[in-house]
Coordinates of C-alpha atoms in Angstrom, one line a residue:
S4 CA -0.1 0.1 -0.1
S5 CA 1.2 3.6 -0.4
G6 CA 2.4 5.8 2.3
I7 CA 0.7 8.7 4.0
N8 CA 1.2 12.3 2.4
A9 CA 0.9 14.5 5.7
E10 CA -0.2 17.6 3.7
W11 CA -3.5 16.3 3.3
P12 CA -6.4 15.9 5.3
L13 CA -7.2 12.5 6.9
R14 CA -10.5 10.6 7.2
P15 CA -10.7 8.1 9.8
G16 CA -13.1 5.6 8.5
P17 CA -16.9 5.9 7.5
G18 CA -19.1 8.0 9.4
H19 CA -16.4 10.1 11.7
G20 CA -15.7 13.0 9.2
H21 CA -12.3 14.8 8.0
F22 CA -9.2 15.7 10.4
R23 CA -5.9 17.4 10.2
I24 CA -2.6 15.7 10.9
S25 CA -0.7 17.6 13.4
K26 CA 2.3 15.4 13.5
I27 CA 3.8 12.0 12.7
V28 CA 6.0 10.1 15.0
S29 CA 8.0 6.9 14.4
S30 CA 7.7 4.6 17.1
P31 CA 9.5 0.8 17.8
D32 CA 7.9 -1.9 15.7
P33 CA 7.0 -4.8 18.0
F34 CA 7.5 -7.2 15.0
S35 CA 11.0 -5.7 14.1
E36 CA 14.5 -5.5 15.8
S37 CA 14.8 -1.8 14.6
S38 CA 14.2 0.6 17.5
L39 CA 14.3 4.0 16.0
T40 CA 12.0 6.6 17.1
G41 CA 11.5 10.4 16.7
T42 CA 9.2 13.1 14.9
V43 CA 9.1 12.2 11.0
Y44 CA 6.6 15.2 10.3
E45 CA 5.2 18.2 12.1
S46 CA 2.4 20.2 10.2
T47 CA 3.3 23.7 9.3
N48 CA 0.9 24.5 6.7
P49 CA -2.2 22.6 7.8
P50 CA -5.0 22.3 4.9
T51 CA -8.2 23.6 4.9
L52 CA -11.3 21.2 5.8
E53 CA -14.2 23.4 4.5
M54 CA -16.2 21.4 2.5
E55 CA -18.8 24.0 1.2
C56 CA -17.9 27.5 -0.5
E57 CA -18.8 30.7 0.7
V58 CA -22.1 32.0 -1.1
D59 CA -21.6 35.4 -2.8
E60 CA -24.9 37.1 -3.5
M61 CA -23.5 39.2 -6.3
D62 CA -21.8 36.4 -8.2
A63 CA -24.8 35.7 -10.0
E64 CA -24.5 38.8 -12.1
Q65 CA -25.5 38.0 -15.7
T66 CA -22.6 39.0 -18.3
W67 CA -22.5 39.1 -22.1
P68 CA -20.5 36.2 -23.8
T69 CA -17.1 37.1 -24.7
E70 CA -15.3 36.4 -28.2
Q71 CA -13.6 33.4 -26.7
D72 CA -17.1 32.1 -25.5
F73 CA -18.2 32.4 -29.3
A74 CA -15.1 30.7 -30.3
E75 CA -15.4 27.9 -28.2
A76 CA -18.9 27.4 -29.2
E77 CA -17.9 27.3 -32.7
D78 CA -15.5 24.7 -32.1
A79 CA -17.6 22.5 -30.3
K80 CA -19.9 22.6 -33.1
K81 CA -17.1 21.0 -35.6
L82 CA -17.0 17.0 -35.2
A83 CA -14.3 15.2 -37.0
K84 CA -16.1 12.3 -38.7
R85 CA -15.0 9.9 -41.9
V86 CA -18.3 9.9 -44.3
P87 CA -18.3 8.9 -47.9
K88 CA -18.0 11.6 -50.4
G89 CA -21.3 13.6 -51.3
T90 CA -22.7 13.0 -47.9
S91 CA -25.0 15.7 -46.8
A92 CA -24.6 17.0 -43.0
Y93 CA -28.0 15.7 -42.1
Q94 CA -27.0 12.0 -43.6
A95 CA -23.6 12.4 -41.5
V96 CA -25.3 12.8 -38.3
W97 CA -26.9 9.4 -38.5
M98 CA -23.8 7.7 -39.5
L99 CA -21.8 5.7 -36.7
S100 CA -18.1 6.4 -36.4
D101 CA -15.7 3.4 -36.4
D102 CA -15.3 3.5 -32.2
E103 CA -19.1 3.7 -32.1
E104 CA -19.5 0.6 -34.5
E105 CA -16.9 -1.3 -32.5
E106 CA -18.7 -0.6 -29.2
E107 CA -22.0 -1.7 -31.0
E108 CA -20.4 -5.3 -32.1
E109 CA -18.8 -5.6 -28.5
G110 CA -22.2 -4.9 -26.8
E111 CA -24.1 -7.7 -29.3
D112 CA -21.2 -10.3 -28.4
M113 CA -21.7 -9.6 -24.8
E114 CA -25.4 -9.9 -24.9
D115 CA -24.9 -13.2 -26.8
R116 CA -22.5 -14.7 -24.5
E117 CA -24.7 -13.5 -21.5
G118 CA -27.7 -15.2 -23.2
E119 CA -26.0 -18.6 -23.5
E120 CA -24.7 -18.4 -19.8
E121 CA -28.5 -17.7 -18.5
S122 CA -30.1 -20.6 -20.8
E123 CA -27.4 -23.0 -19.3
E124 CA -28.2 -22.0 -15.6
S125 CA -32.2 -21.6 -15.8
E126 CA -33.0 -25.2 -15.0
E127 CA -31.0 -24.9 -11.5
E128 CA -32.2 -21.5 -10.7
Y129 CA -35.8 -22.6 -11.2
V130 CA -35.7 -25.5 -9.0
D131 CA -33.9 -23.3 -6.2
L132 CA -36.7 -21.0 -6.5
E133 CA -39.3 -23.7 -6.2
E134 CA -37.6 -24.7 -3.0
E135 CA -37.6 -21.5 -1.4
E136 CA -41.1 -20.8 -2.4
S137 CA -42.5 -23.9 -0.6
D138 CA -41.4 -22.7 2.9
C139 CA -42.9 -19.1 2.6
Y140 CA -46.3 -19.5 3.9
K141 CA -45.8 -21.7 6.8
D142 CA -47.5 -19.2 9.3
S143 CA -50.4 -18.1 7.1
D144 CA -53.1 -17.2 10.0
N145 CA -50.5 -14.3 11.1
Y146 CA -50.0 -13.2 7.5
D147 CA -51.8 -9.9 7.9
V148 CA -50.5 -9.0 11.5
H149 CA -47.8 -6.4 10.2
F150 CA -49.9 -5.4 7.3
E151 CA -50.1 -1.5 6.9
A152 CA -52.7 0.0 4.4
E153 CA -51.1 3.4 4.0
E154 CA -47.7 1.7 3.0
E155 CA -49.4 -0.7 0.6
A156 CA -51.1 2.3 -1.0
A157 CA -47.9 4.2 -1.5
E158 CA -46.1 1.3 -3.1
L159 CA -49.2 0.7 -5.2
K160 CA -49.1 4.4 -6.5
K161 CA -45.4 4.1 -7.0
F162 CA -45.8 0.9 -9.1
R163 CA -48.4 2.3 -11.3
E164 CA -46.3 5.3 -12.0
A165 CA -43.6 3.3 -12.8
R166 CA -45.7 1.1 -15.2
D167 CA -47.1 4.1 -17.0
D168 CA -43.6 5.7 -17.4
E169 CA -42.6 2.3 -18.9
Q170 CA -45.3 2.0 -21.3
F171 CA -45.7 5.7 -22.2
P172 CA -42.4 7.2 -21.4
D173 CA -42.7 11.1 -20.6
E174 CA -46.1 11.5 -21.9
M175 CA -48.8 13.7 -20.2
D176 CA -52.3 15.4 -20.8
T177 CA -52.3 19.0 -21.3
P178 CA -53.9 20.5 -18.1
T179 CA -57.4 22.1 -18.6
D180 CA -57.3 24.1 -15.2
I181 CA -54.2 26.1 -15.9
A182 CA -52.8 27.4 -19.2
A183 CA -49.9 25.5 -20.5
R184 CA -47.7 28.6 -21.3
I185 CA -47.8 28.9 -17.4
R186 CA -47.5 25.4 -16.2
F187 CA -44.6 24.5 -18.5
Q188 CA -42.6 28.1 -18.6
K189 CA -39.5 26.4 -17.5
Y190 CA -39.6 24.2 -20.4
R191 CA -38.1 24.7 -23.9
G192 CA -38.1 23.2 -27.2
L193 CA -35.4 21.6 -29.0
K194 CA -35.1 21.1 -32.8
S195 CA -32.6 18.2 -32.1
F196 CA -31.8 16.6 -28.6
R197 CA -28.5 15.4 -29.4
T198 CA -27.1 18.5 -31.4
S199 CA -29.0 21.7 -30.3
G200 CA -27.1 23.7 -28.1
W201 CA -27.7 24.3 -24.2
D202 CA -25.3 26.4 -22.2
P203 CA -24.5 24.6 -19.0
Q204 CA -23.9 27.9 -17.0
E205 CA -27.6 29.1 -17.5
N206 CA -30.1 29.2 -14.7
L207 CA -27.9 27.4 -12.3
P208 CA -30.0 26.8 -8.7
R209 CA -28.6 28.2 -5.4
D210 CA -26.9 25.3 -4.2
Y211 CA -24.4 25.4 -7.1
A212 CA -23.0 28.4 -5.1
R213 CA -22.0 26.0 -2.2
I214 CA -20.0 23.4 -4.5
S215 CA -16.7 23.4 -6.1
Q216 CA -15.9 22.7 -9.6
I217 CA -12.5 21.2 -11.3
K218 CA -12.1 22.7 -14.7
N219 CA -10.4 20.0 -16.5
F220 CA -11.2 17.0 -14.3
R221 CA -9.1 14.2 -16.2
M222 CA -5.8 16.5 -16.4
V223 CA -6.0 17.6 -12.8
R224 CA -6.7 14.1 -11.6
K225 CA -3.6 12.7 -13.6
S226 CA -1.4 15.5 -12.3
L227 CA -2.5 15.0 -8.8
L228 CA -2.3 11.4 -8.6
K229 CA 1.4 11.4 -10.3
Q230 CA 2.4 13.9 -7.4
S231 CA 0.9 11.7 -4.8
G232 CA 3.5 9.1 -5.7
S233 CA 6.5 11.2 -5.1
D234 CA 5.8 13.2 -1.8
K235 CA 5.3 10.9 1.0
P236 CA 7.2 11.6 4.2
V237 CA 6.4 7.9 5.4
S238 CA 7.1 5.1 3.4
A239 CA 4.8 2.1 3.2
G240 CA 5.4 -0.5 5.9
S241 CA 6.5 2.0 8.7
H242 CA 5.3 1.6 12.2
V243 CA 4.3 5.2 13.2
D244 CA 2.1 7.1 15.7
V245 CA -0.2 9.6 13.9
Y246 CA -1.2 12.6 16.0
I247 CA -4.8 13.9 14.8
S248 CA -6.0 17.5 15.9
D249 CA -9.5 18.5 16.9
V250 CA -10.9 15.0 17.4
P251 CA -14.6 15.0 18.9
L252 CA -15.1 13.0 22.3
S253 CA -17.7 11.0 20.1
L254 CA -14.9 9.6 18.2
K255 CA -13.0 8.5 21.2
D256 CA -16.2 7.0 23.1
S257 CA -17.1 4.9 19.9
N258 CA -17.3 1.1 20.5
S259 CA -14.8 0.5 18.0
S260 CA -11.4 -0.8 19.1
S261 CA -9.5 0.3 15.9
L262 CA -10.0 2.9 13.4
A263 CA -9.1 2.9 9.6
I264 CA -7.7 6.3 8.2
F265 CA -7.3 7.4 4.7
S266 CA -5.4 9.9 3.4
L267 CA -7.0 12.4 0.9
L268 CA -5.8 14.2 -2.3
P269 CA -6.1 18.1 -2.4
H270 CA -9.6 19.0 -2.8
E271 CA -11.2 15.8 -2.3
Q272 CA -12.9 17.2 1.1
R273 CA -14.9 19.6 -1.3
L274 CA -18.4 19.0 -2.3
S275 CA -19.2 18.8 -6.0
V276 CA -21.8 17.0 -8.2
Q277 CA -20.5 13.4 -8.3
H278 CA -21.7 10.9 -11.2
V279 CA -21.5 7.2 -10.9
A280 CA -22.2 4.7 -13.8
Q281 CA -24.6 2.2 -12.5
A282 CA -26.0 -1.4 -13.3
R283 CA -29.1 -2.7 -11.4
H284 CA -28.4 -5.8 -9.4
P285 CA -30.2 -8.7 -10.6
L286 CA -31.9 -9.6 -7.2
S287 CA -33.4 -6.1 -6.9
T288 CA -36.8 -5.5 -8.3
V289 CA -38.1 -2.6 -5.9
D290 CA -39.1 0.6 -7.8
I291 CA -36.9 3.7 -6.8
K292 CA -37.8 7.1 -7.8
S293 CA -35.4 9.8 -8.4
K294 CA -34.3 12.1 -5.4
E295 CA -35.3 9.2 -3.1
H296 CA -32.9 8.9 0.2
L297 CA -30.3 6.4 -0.7
L298 CA -27.1 5.1 0.6
A299 CA -24.0 5.5 -1.5
Q300 CA -21.0 3.7 -1.1
V301 CA -18.1 5.3 -3.3
G302 CA -14.8 4.2 -2.3
F303 CA -14.0 4.2 1.1
R304 CA -16.8 6.8 1.8
R305 CA -20.4 6.3 2.6
Y306 CA -23.1 8.9 2.8
V307 CA -26.8 9.4 2.2
V308 CA -27.9 11.2 -0.7
R309 CA -30.7 12.0 -2.9
P310 CA -29.5 11.1 -6.5
I311 CA -31.3 11.7 -9.9
F312 CA -30.9 9.1 -12.6
S313 CA -30.1 9.8 -16.2
Q314 CA -29.3 7.8 -19.3
H315 CA -25.6 6.6 -20.0
T316 CA -24.8 8.4 -23.3
K317 CA -22.1 10.1 -25.3
S318 CA -23.9 13.1 -25.9
N319 CA -23.5 16.4 -24.1
K320 CA -27.3 16.1 -22.8
H321 CA -28.7 13.3 -21.0
K322 CA -32.5 12.5 -20.5
L323 CA -33.7 12.0 -17.0
E324 CA -35.0 8.6 -15.9
R325 CA -38.0 9.2 -13.6
F326 CA -37.2 5.7 -12.0
M327 CA -34.2 3.6 -11.4
P328 CA -33.8 1.4 -14.8
V329 CA -34.2 -2.2 -14.1
T330 CA -32.1 -3.3 -17.2
G331 CA -29.1 -1.6 -19.0
N332 CA -26.6 1.1 -17.8
F333 CA -27.4 4.5 -16.2
V334 CA -25.8 7.5 -14.4
A335 CA -26.8 8.4 -10.7
S336 CA -25.8 12.1 -9.9
F337 CA -25.7 13.8 -6.2
Y338 CA -23.9 16.1 -4.4
A339 CA -20.9 14.4 -2.7
P340 CA -17.4 15.1 -2.1
I341 CA -15.0 14.9 -4.8
T342 CA -13.2 11.6 -5.5
L343 CA -10.2 11.9 -8.0
T344 CA -9.3 8.1 -7.9
D345 CA -11.1 5.5 -9.7
S346 CA -13.3 4.0 -7.2
P347 CA -16.2 1.4 -7.2
A348 CA -19.7 2.7 -6.5
M349 CA -22.7 1.0 -4.9
L350 CA -26.2 2.2 -4.2
F351 CA -28.1 0.6 -1.4
K352 CA -31.9 1.2 -0.2
I353 CA -32.3 2.1 3.5
E354 CA -35.1 0.0 5.1
E355 CA -37.2 1.1 7.8
D356 CA -35.3 -1.2 10.6
S357 CA -32.0 0.5 9.5
T358 CA -30.9 -2.3 7.2
V359 CA -29.6 -1.8 3.7
S360 CA -30.2 -3.8 0.6
L361 CA -28.2 -3.6 -2.6
L362 CA -29.8 -2.1 -5.7
S363 CA -26.9 -1.6 -8.2
T364 CA -23.4 -1.4 -8.5
G365 CA -20.7 0.6 -10.9
T366 CA -17.9 2.8 -10.9
L367 CA -17.3 6.4 -10.4
L368 CA -17.8 8.3 -13.7
S369 CA -16.5 12.0 -12.8
C370 CA -17.2 14.9 -10.7
D371 CA -18.6 17.4 -12.9
P372 CA -21.4 20.0 -12.3
D373 CA -21.8 21.1 -16.0
R374 CA -23.2 17.6 -16.8
I375 CA -26.6 18.5 -18.4
V376 CA -29.5 16.2 -17.3
C377 CA -32.9 17.1 -19.0
K378 CA -36.3 16.1 -17.9
R379 CA -38.6 15.4 -20.9
I380 CA -42.3 15.9 -21.1
V381 CA -44.6 15.0 -24.1
L382 CA -47.7 16.6 -24.6
S383 CA -50.0 14.6 -27.1
G384 CA -52.8 15.3 -29.4
H385 CA -55.0 13.6 -32.0
P386 CA -55.9 14.5 -35.5
C387 CA -59.6 14.9 -36.1
K388 CA -59.5 16.0 -39.8
I389 CA -56.8 15.3 -42.5
H390 CA -56.3 16.8 -46.0
K391 CA -53.0 15.8 -47.8
R392 CA -50.2 17.2 -45.7
A393 CA -52.3 19.4 -43.4
A394 CA -54.1 18.3 -40.4
V395 CA -56.4 19.7 -37.7
I396 CA -55.3 18.6 -34.3
R397 CA -57.1 18.6 -30.9
Y398 CA -56.4 17.9 -27.3
L399 CA -52.9 19.3 -27.8
F400 CA -54.1 22.7 -26.4
H401 CA -56.9 24.0 -25.0
N402 CA -56.9 27.8 -25.8
R403 CA -55.3 30.1 -28.5
E404 CA -52.7 31.8 -26.4
D405 CA -51.1 28.5 -25.6
I406 CA -51.0 27.9 -29.6
A407 CA -49.2 31.0 -30.1
Y408 CA -46.8 30.5 -27.3
F409 CA -45.7 26.9 -28.7
K410 CA -45.9 27.7 -32.4
P411 CA -42.1 27.7 -32.9
V412 CA -41.7 24.3 -31.3
Q413 CA -41.3 21.7 -33.8
V414 CA -43.8 18.7 -33.7
R415 CA -43.7 15.1 -34.5
T416 CA -45.9 11.8 -34.7
K417 CA -45.4 8.4 -33.3
H418 CA -44.8 7.3 -36.9
G419 CA -42.1 9.4 -37.4
R420 CA -43.8 12.5 -39.2
R421 CA -42.4 16.0 -38.6
G422 CA -44.5 19.3 -38.9
H423 CA -45.1 22.7 -37.8
I424 CA -47.9 24.6 -36.4
K425 CA -49.4 27.0 -38.8
E426 CA -52.5 28.7 -36.9
A427 CA -54.9 28.3 -34.3
L428 CA -58.7 27.5 -35.3
G429 CA -61.5 28.7 -33.1
T430 CA -61.2 29.4 -29.4
H431 CA -61.0 25.9 -27.9
G432 CA -57.4 24.8 -28.5
H433 CA -57.8 23.0 -32.3
C434 CA -54.7 24.1 -34.3
K435 CA -53.5 23.4 -38.0
I436 CA -50.5 21.6 -38.5
T437 CA -48.6 20.9 -41.8
F438 CA -46.6 18.0 -41.8
D439 CA -43.6 16.5 -44.1
K440 CA -45.9 13.5 -45.3
P441 CA -49.4 13.0 -45.0
I442 CA -50.3 11.1 -41.7
Q443 CA -52.8 8.5 -40.6
Q444 CA -56.1 9.1 -38.7
S445 CA -54.8 6.5 -36.0
D446 CA -51.6 8.6 -35.6
T447 CA -50.7 10.4 -32.5
V448 CA -49.1 14.0 -32.4
L449 CA -46.4 14.7 -30.0
L450 CA -44.9 18.2 -28.7
P451 CA -41.6 17.4 -26.7
L452 CA -40.6 19.8 -24.0
Y453 CA -37.3 19.9 -22.1
K454 CA -36.1 21.2 -18.8
R455 CA -32.6 20.9 -16.9
V456 CA -32.9 19.2 -13.3
F457 CA -30.4 19.2 -10.7
P458 CA -30.0 16.7 -7.7
K459 CA -31.4 17.4 -4.4
W460 CA -29.6 18.9 -1.9
H461 CA -28.8 16.4 0.7
F462 CA -25.4 14.9 2.2
E463 CA -24.6 13.4 5.3
Y464 CA -22.1 10.9 6.5
F465 CA -23.6 7.4 7.5

């Protein structure tokens, strides 16, 4: 194992917090003949232990973008991709690069191998499940003793929401008691979710003033890890006494007879937005909604957070998942201390009796507050009259003002047709829409809207 870097704060095990090293003294090793003693290190420039930044009320002043901002935006639009000669820009968007094609082939091979392994083990698993099921209802007379109607109703409501989200993702009816332009005033339309621009510094919440951000996470992590390998006053395997300052009495009175202490890299005591790539555990089937209280274990640190779930894609925007996905990979985002090393990550559900059950496993992805997670809602309407490429749509809106407000947003249908709102008809929300091709009477017209969402502020060591 690596030695201790005394210039960095120390964290003695999960749940106790961060502390400074005052000095390190070498002591006689009971398992060695060496008896050298003396002070190896004494703190002269102690590091700060502050986790949150000071909030400046005047720091939210809006400024005009500079020439550098415009240049960076133009560079971000230029994507290098090899395409056949004569390919248009629209066709190039849908072509996969060589790296993406290799990843797709690897993913298909992995799925084939997993399917073969599951088919070989299916009979044994079925027998085990049968044996376990036969012993479940021995005491059937007292089955309803601990039944709680309110808890059962809450679980049923969550189950129905998860089922509706799976069958009709992001769809919702336009409200009739409030104007759509007021109800969805924080949402915006995007011509293309993948390529349309979105400023990551726009409309940030107040909680973002309390966290820290590393500008170039990968480069800073590489530099600090390289530095940590050279500056070590204590070598691995040495027998020393570590003196820690400002230790509370609760730590001294704890029942644990021994403590495990971990040295932190610079800035690792600062709070930021942490993203962990996760995959659902096969034995976990409970429905978990975004922003629920969960226990996160990232490396050696463990804390209670309220994460949001999003898709794991290569785009600069990622769609919010209202519930933790049961299949496939996803990303959980929450407020937590910066972690620079590659660390495993797990999420647990905290039960009422303070026990925990494993939900998902994965690894640390990054600590980047600029990662954009967008919540999507889809308003739906139905055609009542069709004439060639034009159609009269109802139930999409309920008044003329809403039609004028959402007129610039492009609409689409479930069969892949795209169109634009032309004009309002009457005063009850009917509108005329022109599509690129004629639509069918059974088709459904969809209006997608997007809003950026952020994790719920909650952090405490467990």
